[in-house]
Amino acid sequence: MDFSLTPEQQALFASMLKLGQDVIAPGAADRDKSGVWDPAVWKATSAAGVAGLPIPAEYGGSGGSILDCCLVNEALAQGGKDGGFGLSLGAHWVIGSVPIWLHGTEEQRQRYLPGLTSGELIGAWASTEPEAGSDAGGILTTARRDGDDWVLNGTKIFITNGPLADVCTVLARAPEGPTAYIVEAKTNPGFKVGRELDKMGCRSSPTAEIHLDECRVPQSAVLGEVGSALWKIAFECFDWERTVMLAATVGGMRSTIDETIRYAKDRQQFGKPIAHFQAIAHKIAQMEINYQVVKNAVYKAAWLKQHDRPHVIEASTAKVLAGELSVQNALESIQIHGGYGYLRDFPAERALRDAKLTSIGGGTTEIQKMIISRTLLG
Ligand SMILES: Cc1cc2nc3c(=O)[nH]c(=O)nc-3n(C[C@H](O)[C@H](O)[C@H](O)COP(=O)(O)OP(=O)(O)OC[C@H]3O[C@@H](n4cnc5c(N)ncnc54)[C@H](O)[C@@H]3O)c2cc1C
């Protein structure tokens, strides 16, 4: 296997790392504390072409491959140290824009993708409900026909970018089965943004409840076929989440290790840097081992996806490893920082709170193990 990156990919990674360091990192700690989204950061990263990376040039995007998207996600997370930015960007890309590109009519693509790729519009996806999380097929939101329109009613929860979204694809139960509807969120009076959720991590990304209250959309808002959106669209979204979005966790892990090494070399106890104690050095070695394992798993799954090869087990494996090992690394980073690691002044505790989401959002660790075991056992 060839693990090398092309010169263009190396340059892309380097420029996105710098963008993360220069534009995202400076206010990351403050945004985490106050739990706010900064539109200026979105504007600056969009101006650098980030918002439309996975979408083809004919719709205003950059036509990045799956691996390109992983590299950009990883680099921005590594340089930017802001799990919330990665979450919002990931949602905008893989569940907000990609379904419209892959399943939309030409009219839908032309209507939404240029705005989504320039970053002028923000995308979101709403399938999860208070009573239907892991069991995505258990949604209760209804879609009924009324003349030429559809009318949606129900409640969604945990919707990333919910308060920001201009375009939100909503999964609802039509008489024929689960169907996806593109809702123009800011102008549709039936799309009501409810409570904003106060999260433990990724706090710079807004997450909200959405109430669909007689939310009327035209027939032209149906994304894909009526009745088959769960298998054809939602499950594909989860697949992108388990490959492209996971690369942000890889970048976050790298940044945590680098910061921990810096601290361990700098902090003196018993007359020498704590990095000189084998107990600390071995913790750092284990953190690196965990990072290598996660990076290889994520990029292998992404490579398989890019080459259209089966990757169900690999993607779920990557998700389990990333979810568990990123948390282990963040905990070890806190331990190496001692009392200071327990304070909000250092990035270690933020890394822990941000990392925890990887084992929950887009399919929990338990669900990944269910997918792997079902695939193996038939
Ligand atoms: C910050 C954040 C952002 C999110 N963004 C979005 C978004 O943009 N759009 C969207 O639609 N959703 C989003 N989600 C929802 C996310 O995908 C769900 O939270 C996730 O799928 C789990 O569903 P749940 O929270 O209802 O947990 P539940 O499904 O209630 O699970 C609770 C526990 O039971 C376990 N469990 C459930 N079923 C089984 C089973 N069959 N076997 C074994 N264990 C099981 C789970 O693993 C978990 O440990 C987001 C969530 C978070 C926290």
mmCIF file of N, CA, C and O in Angstrom, residues 122 188 205 226 262 277:
data_model
loop_
_atom_site.group_PDB
_atom_site.id
_atom_site.type_symbol
_atom_site.label_atom_id
_atom_site.label_comp_id
_atom_site.label_asym_id
_atom_site.label_seq_id
_atom_site.Cartn_x
_atom_site.Cartn_y
_atom_site.Cartn_z
ATOM 1 N N ILE A 122 -25.604 28.047 5.596
ATOM 2 C CA ILE A 122 -25.104 26.994 6.490
ATOM 3 C C ILE A 122 -26.093 25.824 6.446
ATOM 4 O O ILE A 122 -27.318 26.019 6.460
ATOM 5 N N ASN A 188 -38.930 29.609 6.603
ATOM 6 C CA ASN A 188 -40.139 28.780 6.735
ATOM 7 C C ASN A 188 -40.715 28.964 8.147
ATOM 8 O O ASN A 188 -40.073 28.579 9.134
ATOM 9 N N SER A 205 -20.030 25.122 18.902
ATOM 10 C CA SER A 205 -20.965 24.709 17.850
ATOM 11 C C SER A 205 -22.370 24.692 18.430
ATOM 12 O O SER A 205 -22.626 23.986 19.409
ATOM 13 N N VAL A 226 -39.420 9.307 -2.273
ATOM 14 C CA VAL A 226 -40.318 9.236 -1.126
ATOM 15 C C VAL A 226 -40.255 7.814 -0.555
ATOM 16 O O VAL A 226 -40.310 6.837 -1.304
ATOM 17 N N ARG A 262 5.058 19.364 25.161
ATOM 18 C CA ARG A 262 5.596 20.692 25.510
ATOM 19 C C ARG A 262 5.578 20.883 27.025
ATOM 20 O O ARG A 262 6.572 21.278 27.637
ATOM 21 N N PHE A 277 10.934 11.463 33.758
ATOM 22 C CA PHE A 277 10.465 10.321 34.566
ATOM 23 C C PHE A 277 9.844 9.300 33.622
ATOM 24 O O PHE A 277 8.974 9.631 32.804
#
